[in-house]
PDB file of N, CA and C in Angstrom:
ATOM      1  N   MET H   1      33.995  39.850  49.915  1.00  0.00           N
ATOM      2  CA  MET H   1      33.185  39.911  48.738  1.00  0.00           C
ATOM      3  C   MET H   1      31.897  38.867  49.126  1.00  0.00           C
ATOM      4  N   LYS H   2      31.241  38.762  48.096  1.00  0.00           N
ATOM      5  CA  LYS H   2      30.155  37.394  48.384  1.00  0.00           C
ATOM      6  C   LYS H   2      30.544  36.732  47.187  1.00  0.00           C
ATOM      7  N   LEU H   3      30.716  35.163  47.395  1.00  0.00           N
ATOM      8  CA  LEU H   3      30.379  34.399  45.931  1.00  0.00           C
ATOM      9  C   LEU H   3      28.923  33.449  46.049  1.00  0.00           C
ATOM     10  N   HIS H   4      28.820  33.679  44.779  1.00  0.00           N
ATOM     11  CA  HIS H   4      27.320  33.302  44.768  1.00  0.00           C
ATOM     12  C   HIS H   4      27.013  32.423  43.752  1.00  0.00           C
ATOM     13  N   LEU H   5      26.748  30.787  44.465  1.00  0.00           N
ATOM     14  CA  LEU H   5      26.704  29.553  43.800  1.00  0.00           C
ATOM     15  C   LEU H   5      25.290  28.588  43.581  1.00  0.00           C
ATOM     16  N   VAL H   6      24.767  28.254  42.298  1.00  0.00           N
ATOM     17  CA  VAL H   6      23.839  27.458  42.248  1.00  0.00           C
ATOM     18  C   VAL H   6      24.153  26.133  42.777  1.00  0.00           C
ATOM     19  N   VAL H   7      23.879  25.320  43.076  1.00  0.00           N
ATOM     20  CA  VAL H   7      23.960  23.905  43.725  1.00  0.00           C
ATOM     21  C   VAL H   7      22.905  23.415  43.785  1.00  0.00           C
ATOM     22  N   THR H   8      22.815  21.560  43.829  1.00  0.00           N
ATOM     23  CA  THR H   8      21.958  21.509  43.526  1.00  0.00           C
ATOM     24  C   THR H   8      21.328  21.111  45.107  1.00  0.00           C
ATOM     25  N   GLY H   9      19.812  20.634  44.880  1.00  0.00           N
ATOM     26  CA  GLY H   9      19.436  19.995  46.637  1.00  0.00           C
ATOM     27  C   GLY H   9      20.020  18.997  46.960  1.00  0.00           C
ATOM     28  N   LYS H  10      21.479  18.393  46.677  1.00  0.00           N
ATOM     29  CA  LYS H  10      22.037  17.062  47.386  1.00  0.00           C
ATOM     30  C   LYS H  10      22.950  17.951  47.833  1.00  0.00           C
ATOM     31  N   TYR H  11      24.526  18.654  47.782  1.00  0.00           N
ATOM     32  CA  TYR H  11      24.808  19.233  47.736  1.00  0.00           C
ATOM     33  C   TYR H  11      24.375  20.535  48.558  1.00  0.00           C
ATOM     34  N   PHE H  12      23.579  21.245  48.228  1.00  0.00           N
ATOM     35  CA  PHE H  12      23.455  22.284  49.394  1.00  0.00           C
ATOM     36  C   PHE H  12      22.847  21.936  50.486  1.00  0.00           C
ATOM     37  N   ASP H  13      21.722  20.967  50.859  1.00  0.00           N
ATOM     38  CA  ASP H  13      21.571  20.117  52.539  1.00  0.00           C
ATOM     39  C   ASP H  13      22.696  18.834  52.836  1.00  0.00           C
ATOM     40  N   MET H  14      24.114  18.748  52.361  1.00  0.00           N
ATOM     41  CA  MET H  14      25.229  18.651  52.333  1.00  0.00           C
ATOM     42  C   MET H  14      25.716  19.815  53.035  1.00  0.00           C
ATOM     43  N   VAL H  15      25.952  20.824  52.611  1.00  0.00           N
ATOM     44  CA  VAL H  15      26.706  22.851  52.670  1.00  0.00           C
ATOM     45  C   VAL H  15      25.931  23.156  53.918  1.00  0.00           C
ATOM     46  N   ALA H  16      24.663  22.846  54.450  1.00  0.00           N
ATOM     47  CA  ALA H  16      24.004  23.329  55.058  1.00  0.00           C
ATOM     48  C   ALA H  16      23.788  22.546  56.788  1.00  0.00           C
ATOM     49  N   SER H  17      23.685  21.511  56.595  1.00  0.00           N
ATOM     50  CA  SER H  17      24.118  20.270  57.104  1.00  0.00           C
ATOM     51  C   SER H  17      25.326  20.581  58.276  1.00  0.00           C
ATOM     52  N   GLY H  18      26.235  20.903  57.087  1.00  0.00           N
ATOM     53  CA  GLY H  18      28.069  20.973  57.434  1.00  0.00           C
ATOM     54  C   GLY H  18      28.637  19.735  57.501  1.00  0.00           C
ATOM     55  N   VAL H  19      27.999  18.893  56.547  1.00  0.00           N
ATOM     56  CA  VAL H  19      28.643  17.566  56.542  1.00  0.00           C
ATOM     57  C   VAL H  19      29.834  17.929  55.041  1.00  0.00           C
ATOM     58  N   LYS H  20      29.531  18.993  54.176  1.00  0.00           N
ATOM     59  CA  LYS H  20      30.215  19.027  52.945  1.00  0.00           C
ATOM     60  C   LYS H  20      31.103  20.243  53.077  1.00  0.00           C
ATOM     61  N   LYS H  21      32.521  20.494  53.722  1.00  0.00           N
ATOM     62  CA  LYS H  21      33.858  21.259  54.461  1.00  0.00           C
ATOM     63  C   LYS H  21      33.878  21.896  52.605  1.00  0.00           C
ATOM     64  N   GLU H  22      33.985  20.880  52.142  1.00  0.00           N
ATOM     65  CA  GLU H  22      34.955  22.558  50.613  1.00  0.00           C
ATOM     66  C   GLU H  22      33.350  21.976  49.605  1.00  0.00           C
ATOM     67  N   GLU H  23      33.519  23.071  48.677  1.00  0.00           N
ATOM     68  CA  GLU H  23      32.703  23.263  47.911  1.00  0.00           C
ATOM     69  C   GLU H  23      33.727  23.319  46.117  1.00  0.00           C
ATOM     70  N   TYR H  24      33.381  22.746  45.366  1.00  0.00           N
ATOM     71  CA  TYR H  24      34.008  22.430  43.773  1.00  0.00           C
ATOM     72  C   TYR H  24      34.087  23.529  42.786  1.00  0.00           C
ATOM     73  N   ARG H  25      34.863  23.714  41.662  1.00  0.00           N
ATOM     74  CA  ARG H  25      34.156  23.809  40.416  1.00  0.00           C
ATOM     75  C   ARG H  25      35.447  24.029  39.685  1.00  0.00           C
ATOM     76  N   LEU H  26      34.902  23.391  38.450  1.00  0.00           N
ATOM     77  CA  LEU H  26      35.939  22.950  37.050  1.00  0.00           C
ATOM     78  C   LEU H  26      37.410  23.485  36.737  1.00  0.00           C
ATOM     79  N   HIS H  27      38.025  23.385  36.711  1.00  0.00           N
ATOM     80  CA  HIS H  27      39.334  24.205  36.785  1.00  0.00           C
ATOM     81  C   HIS H  27      39.335  24.755  35.199  1.00  0.00           C
ATOM     82  N   ASN H  28      39.286  25.647  34.904  1.00  0.00           N
ATOM     83  CA  ASN H  28      38.401  26.474  33.579  1.00  0.00           C
ATOM     84  C   ASN H  28      38.850  27.878  33.842  1.00  0.00           C
ATOM     85  N   LEU H  29      39.083  28.292  32.825  1.00  0.00           N
ATOM     86  CA  LEU H  29      39.100  29.370  32.100  1.00  0.00           C
ATOM     87  C   LEU H  29      37.856  30.755  32.830  1.00  0.00           C
ATOM     88  N   TYR H  30      36.749  30.858  32.713  1.00  0.00           N
ATOM     89  CA  TYR H  30      35.578  31.247  32.903  1.00  0.00           C
ATOM     90  C   TYR H  30      35.539  31.386  34.915  1.00  0.00           C
ATOM     91  N   TRP H  31      35.927  29.402  35.504  1.00  0.00           N
ATOM     92  CA  TRP H  31      35.544  29.596  37.124  1.00  0.00           C
ATOM     93  C   TRP H  31      37.241  30.266  37.328  1.00  0.00           C
ATOM     94  N   HIS H  32      38.045  30.186  36.718  1.00  0.00           N
ATOM     95  CA  HIS H  32      39.405  30.759  37.701  1.00  0.00           C
ATOM     96  C   HIS H  32      39.654  32.432  37.526  1.00  0.00           C
ATOM     97  N   ARG H  33      39.150  33.050  36.182  1.00  0.00           N
ATOM     98  CA  ARG H  33      38.831  33.921  36.209  1.00  0.00           C
ATOM     99  C   ARG H  33      37.975  34.818  37.611  1.00  0.00           C
ATOM    100  N   ARG H  34      36.777  33.860  37.779  1.00  0.00           N
ATOM    101  CA  ARG H  34      35.427  34.472  38.409  1.00  0.00           C
ATOM    102  C   ARG H  34      36.050  34.108  39.602  1.00  0.00           C
ATOM    103  N   ILE H  35      37.257  33.208  39.835  1.00  0.00           N
ATOM    104  CA  ILE H  35      37.280  33.126  41.367  1.00  0.00           C
ATOM    105  C   ILE H  35      38.615  33.013  41.853  1.00  0.00           C
ATOM    106  N   MET H  36      39.403  32.437  41.107  1.00  0.00           N
ATOM    107  CA  MET H  36      41.059  33.076  41.619  1.00  0.00           C
ATOM    108  C   MET H  36      41.401  34.188  41.510  1.00  0.00           C
ATOM    109  N   LYS H  37      40.989  34.744  40.706  1.00  0.00           N
ATOM    110  CA  LYS H  37      41.351  36.629  40.135  1.00  0.00           C
ATOM    111  C   LYS H  37      40.828  37.356  41.023  1.00  0.00           C
ATOM    112  N   GLN H  38      39.782  37.272  42.182  1.00  0.00           N
ATOM    113  CA  GLN H  38      39.365  37.470  42.985  1.00  0.00           C
ATOM    114  C   GLN H  38      40.364  37.997  44.458  1.00  0.00           C
ATOM    115  N   HIS H  39      40.309  39.225  44.910  1.00  0.00           N
ATOM    116  CA  HIS H  39      41.772  39.160  45.611  1.00  0.00           C
ATOM    117  C   HIS H  39      41.004  38.571  47.306  1.00  0.00           C
ATOM    118  N   ILE H  40      39.707  38.684  47.834  1.00  0.00           N
ATOM    119  CA  ILE H  40      39.374  38.104  48.871  1.00  0.00           C
ATOM    120  C   ILE H  40      37.598  38.097  48.587  1.00  0.00           C
ATOM    121  N   ILE H  41      37.432  36.101  48.639  1.00  0.00           N
ATOM    122  CA  ILE H  41      36.156  35.982  48.816  1.00  0.00           C
ATOM    123  C   ILE H  41      35.959  35.637  50.432  1.00  0.00           C
ATOM    124  N   GLU H  42      35.252  36.470  50.920  1.00  0.00           N
ATOM    125  CA  GLU H  42      34.579  36.139  52.131  1.00  0.00           C
ATOM    126  C   GLU H  42      33.706  35.440  52.331  1.00  0.00           C
ATOM    127  N   SER H  43      33.179  35.379  51.752  1.00  0.00           N
ATOM    128  CA  SER H  43      32.143  34.037  51.978  1.00  0.00           C
ATOM    129  C   SER H  43      31.097  33.490  50.785  1.00  0.00           C
ATOM    130  N   VAL H  44      30.739  32.338  51.012  1.00  0.00           N
ATOM    131  CA  VAL H  44      29.558  31.863  49.387  1.00  0.00           C
ATOM    132  C   VAL H  44      28.008  31.457  49.600  1.00  0.00           C
ATOM    133  N   VAL H  45      27.415  32.298  48.829  1.00  0.00           N
ATOM    134  CA  VAL H  45      25.989  31.894  49.185  1.00  0.00           C
ATOM    135  C   VAL H  45      26.043  30.720  48.158  1.00  0.00           C
ATOM    136  N   PHE H  46      25.500  29.622  49.121  1.00  0.00           N
ATOM    137  CA  PHE H  46      24.599  29.108  48.303  1.00  0.00           C
ATOM    138  C   PHE H  46      23.097  29.107  48.068  1.00  0.00           C
ATOM    139  N   HIS H  47      22.804  28.742  46.578  1.00  0.00           N
ATOM    140  CA  HIS H  47      21.562  28.826  46.070  1.00  0.00           C
ATOM    141  C   HIS H  47      20.944  27.344  46.153  1.00  0.00           C
ATOM    142  N   ARG H  48      20.008  27.149  46.599  1.00  0.00           N
ATOM    143  CA  ARG H  48      19.353  25.580  46.070  1.00  0.00           C
ATOM    144  C   ARG H  48      18.192  25.388  44.768  1.00  0.00           C
ATOM    145  N   GLY H  49      19.491  25.162  43.727  1.00  0.00           N
ATOM    146  CA  GLY H  49      19.119  25.293  42.504  1.00  0.00           C
ATOM    147  C   GLY H  49      18.459  26.508  42.261  1.00  0.00           C
ATOM    148  N   TYR H  50      17.596  27.145  41.333  1.00  0.00           N
ATOM    149  CA  TYR H  50      16.942  28.196  41.327  1.00  0.00           C
ATOM    150  C   TYR H  50      15.644  28.887  41.451  1.00  0.00           C
ATOM    151  N   THR H  51      16.267  28.753  43.395  1.00  0.00           N
ATOM    152  CA  THR H  51      15.048  28.875  44.068  1.00  0.00           C
ATOM    153  C   THR H  51      15.589  29.882  44.968  1.00  0.00           C
ATOM    154  N   GLY H  52      14.682  30.176  46.046  1.00  0.00           N
ATOM    155  CA  GLY H  52      14.736  31.587  46.819  1.00  0.00           C
ATOM    156  C   GLY H  52      15.343  31.059  47.994  1.00  0.00           C
ATOM    157  N   ILE H  53      15.896  30.167  48.281  1.00  0.00           N
ATOM    158  CA  ILE H  53      16.201  28.841  49.322  1.00  0.00           C
ATOM    159  C   ILE H  53      18.283  29.464  49.778  1.00  0.00           C
ATOM    160  N   THR H  54      18.541  30.529  50.192  1.00  0.00           N
ATOM    161  CA  THR H  54      19.934  29.849  50.303  1.00  0.00           C
ATOM    162  C   THR H  54      20.807  29.823  51.604  1.00  0.00           C
ATOM    163  N   HIS H  55      22.205  30.138  51.723  1.00  0.00           N
ATOM    164  CA  HIS H  55      22.675  29.322  53.007  1.00  0.00           C
ATOM    165  C   HIS H  55      24.174  29.847  52.929  1.00  0.00           C
ATOM    166  N   GLU H  56      24.309  31.088  53.378  1.00  0.00           N
ATOM    167  CA  GLU H  56      25.943  31.353  53.622  1.00  0.00           C
ATOM    168  C   GLU H  56      26.928  31.062  54.267  1.00  0.00           C
ATOM    169  N   ARG H  57      28.049  30.700  53.906  1.00  0.00           N
ATOM    170  CA  ARG H  57      29.223  29.675  55.277  1.00  0.00           C
ATOM    171  C   ARG H  57      30.606  30.915  54.597  1.00  0.00           C
ATOM    172  N   GLU H  58      31.061  31.140  56.001  1.00  0.00           N
ATOM    173  CA  GLU H  58      32.506  31.291  55.069  1.00  0.00           C
ATOM    174  C   GLU H  58      33.295  30.850  54.357  1.00  0.00           C
ATOM    175  N   CYS H  59      34.425  31.672  53.593  1.00  0.00           N
ATOM    176  CA  CYS H  59      35.342  31.419  52.869  1.00  0.00           C
ATOM    177  C   CYS H  59      36.126  31.208  53.509  1.00  0.00           C
ATOM    178  N   LEU H  60      37.263  29.780  54.000  1.00  0.00           N
ATOM    179  CA  LEU H  60      38.402  30.001  54.865  1.00  0.00           C
ATOM    180  C   LEU H  60      39.371  30.233  54.037  1.00  0.00           C
ATOM    181  N   ARG H  61      39.571  29.560  52.023  1.00  0.00           N
ATOM    182  CA  ARG H  61      40.838  29.172  51.521  1.00  0.00           C
ATOM    183  C   ARG H  61      40.053  29.298  50.153  1.00  0.00           C
ATOM    184  N   VAL H  62      40.912  29.107  49.049  1.00  0.00           N
ATOM    185  CA  VAL H  62      40.361  28.960  47.814  1.00  0.00           C
ATOM    186  C   VAL H  62      42.185  28.503  47.633  1.00  0.00           C
ATOM    187  N   ARG H  63      41.777  27.424  46.561  1.00  0.00           N
ATOM    188  CA  ARG H  63      42.375  26.059  46.434  1.00  0.00           C
ATOM    189  C   ARG H  63      42.892  25.880  45.320  1.00  0.00           C
ATOM    190  N   GLU H  64      43.576  24.845  44.622  1.00  0.00           N
ATOM    191  CA  GLU H  64      44.026  23.872  43.628  1.00  0.00           C
ATOM    192  C   GLU H  64      44.300  22.870  43.800  1.00  0.00           C
ATOM    193  N   GLY H  65      43.688  21.689  43.529  1.00  0.00           N
ATOM    194  CA  GLY H  65      43.930  20.528  43.687  1.00  0.00           C
ATOM    195  C   GLY H  65      42.705  19.462  43.990  1.00  0.00           C
ATOM    196  N   ILE H  66      42.393  18.272  43.743  1.00  0.00           N
ATOM    197  CA  ILE H  66      41.341  17.232  43.466  1.00  0.00           C
ATOM    198  C   ILE H  66      40.861  16.695  45.038  1.00  0.00           C
ATOM    199  N   GLY H  67      39.776  16.949  44.256  1.00  0.00           N
ATOM    200  CA  GLY H  67      38.132  17.375  45.319  1.00  0.00           C
ATOM    201  C   GLY H  67      37.483  15.685  46.143  1.00  0.00           C
ATOM    202  N   LYS H  68      37.423  15.589  46.947  1.00  0.00           N
ATOM    203  CA  LYS H  68      36.707  14.488  46.972  1.00  0.00           C
ATOM    204  C   LYS H  68      35.262  13.915  46.128  1.00  0.00           C
ATOM    205  N   PRO H  69      35.284  13.226  45.569  1.00  0.00           N
ATOM    206  CA  PRO H  69      34.228  12.116  44.721  1.00  0.00           C
ATOM    207  C   PRO H  69      32.769  12.667  45.612  1.00  0.00           C
ATOM    208  N   GLU H  70      32.820  11.757  46.766  1.00  0.00           N
ATOM    209  CA  GLU H  70      31.913  11.879  47.419  1.00  0.00           C
ATOM    210  C   GLU H  70      30.792  13.348  48.125  1.00  0.00           C
ATOM    211  N   TRP H  71      31.373  14.492  47.423  1.00  0.00           N
ATOM    212  CA  TRP H  71      31.131  15.983  48.219  1.00  0.00           C
ATOM    213  C   TRP H  71      30.806  16.287  46.543  1.00  0.00           C
ATOM    214  N   GLY H  72      30.948  15.221  45.824  1.00  0.00           N
ATOM    215  CA  GLY H  72      30.595  16.176  44.039  1.00  0.00           C
ATOM    216  C   GLY H  72      31.829  16.697  43.757  1.00  0.00           C
ATOM    217  N   ALA H  73      32.978  16.259  43.290  1.00  0.00           N
ATOM    218  CA  ALA H  73      34.080  16.822  42.772  1.00  0.00           C
ATOM    219  C   ALA H  73      34.610  16.222  41.999  1.00  0.00           C
ATOM    220  N   PRO H  74      34.318  16.693  40.468  1.00  0.00           N
ATOM    221  CA  PRO H  74      34.616  15.944  39.200  1.00  0.00           C
ATOM    222  C   PRO H  74      35.717  15.084  39.054  1.00  0.00           C
ATOM    223  N   GLU H  75      36.481  14.128  38.240  1.00  0.00           N
ATOM    224  CA  GLU H  75      37.550  13.777  38.089  1.00  0.00           C
ATOM    225  C   GLU H  75      39.178  15.452  38.063  1.00  0.00           C
ATOM    226  N   GLY H  76      40.335  15.059  38.453  1.00  0.00           N
ATOM    227  CA  GLY H  76      41.149  15.800  38.129  1.00  0.00           C
ATOM    228  C   GLY H  76      41.206  16.812  38.633  1.00  0.00           C
ATOM    229  N   GLU H  77      41.751  18.044  38.215  1.00  0.00           N
ATOM    230  CA  GLU H  77      42.521  19.087  39.117  1.00  0.00           C
ATOM    231  C   GLU H  77      41.022  20.323  39.132  1.00  0.00           C
ATOM    232  N   VAL H  78      41.017  20.969  40.361  1.00  0.00           N
ATOM    233  CA  VAL H  78      39.897  21.565  40.735  1.00  0.00           C
ATOM    234  C   VAL H  78      40.067  22.361  41.423  1.00  0.00           C
ATOM    235  N   ILE H  79      38.773  23.790  41.576  1.00  0.00           N
ATOM    236  CA  ILE H  79      38.719  24.975  42.335  1.00  0.00           C
ATOM    237  C   ILE H  79      38.608  24.805  43.460  1.00  0.00           C
ATOM    238  N   ILE H  80      39.069  24.725  44.581  1.00  0.00           N
ATOM    239  CA  ILE H  80      38.458  23.927  45.910  1.00  0.00           C
ATOM    240  C   ILE H  80      38.319  25.249  47.167  1.00  0.00           C
ATOM    241  N   LEU H  81      36.994  25.448  47.410  1.00  0.00           N
ATOM    242  CA  LEU H  81      36.781  26.282  48.284  1.00  0.00           C
ATOM    243  C   LEU H  81      36.374  26.098  49.590  1.00  0.00           C
ATOM    244  N   GLU H  82      37.407  26.116  50.532  1.00  0.00           N
ATOM    245  CA  GLU H  82      37.085  25.866  51.735  1.00  0.00           C
ATOM    246  C   GLU H  82      35.990  26.149  52.701  1.00  0.00           C
ATOM    247  N   LEU H  83      35.678  25.990  53.213  1.00  0.00           N
ATOM    248  CA  LEU H  83      33.861  26.348  54.142  1.00  0.00           C
ATOM    249  C   LEU H  83      34.313  26.385  55.185  1.00  0.00           C
ATOM    250  N   GLY H  84      34.007  27.366  56.163  1.00  0.00           N
ATOM    251  CA  GLY H  84      33.819  27.661  57.157  1.00  0.00           C
ATOM    252  C   GLY H  84      32.461  27.686  58.002  1.00  0.00           C
ATOM    253  N   LYS H  85      32.381  28.350  58.615  1.00  0.00           N
ATOM    254  CA  LYS H  85      31.229  28.434  60.122  1.00  0.00           C
ATOM    255  C   LYS H  85      29.966  29.401  58.727  1.00  0.00           C
ATOM    256  N   GLU H  86      28.909  28.624  59.138  1.00  0.00           N
ATOM    257  CA  GLU H  86      28.043  29.329  58.840  1.00  0.00           C
ATOM    258  C   GLU H  86      27.588  31.158  59.501  1.00  0.00           C
ATOM    259  N   VAL H  87      27.209  32.105  57.667  1.00  0.00           N
ATOM    260  CA  VAL H  87      27.457  32.902  58.461  1.00  0.00           C
ATOM    261  C   VAL H  87      26.002  33.292  58.536  1.00  0.00           C
ATOM    262  N   ARG H  88      25.282  34.004  59.685  1.00  0.00           N
ATOM    263  CA  ARG H  88      24.125  34.504  60.146  1.00  0.00           C
ATOM    264  C   ARG H  88      24.376  35.872  60.502  1.00  0.00           C
ATOM    265  N   TYR H  89      23.214  36.706  60.410  1.00  0.00           N
ATOM    266  CA  TYR H  89      22.996  38.334  60.794  1.00  0.00           C
ATOM    267  C   TYR H  89      22.279  38.436  61.481  1.00  0.00           C
TER     268      TYR H  89
END
């Protein structure tokens, strides 16, 4: 399954360049149902805001934990999507 996420330009650019290796989502009921209940997330498709610009990365692992603030993680426990290689067609 592909997970589609809208992110701001700053974080999109960090993911696309390979600097940012993790994506974070709040640990709440909405994201828990959307991410944690999925059996397999093969990749994450990042959308640069609400434009047509996208970038796709492998999803290596999904876990819960504390993220890195410099990569946009909010305080406290979050859902962490560990990113792998760029997916190219």
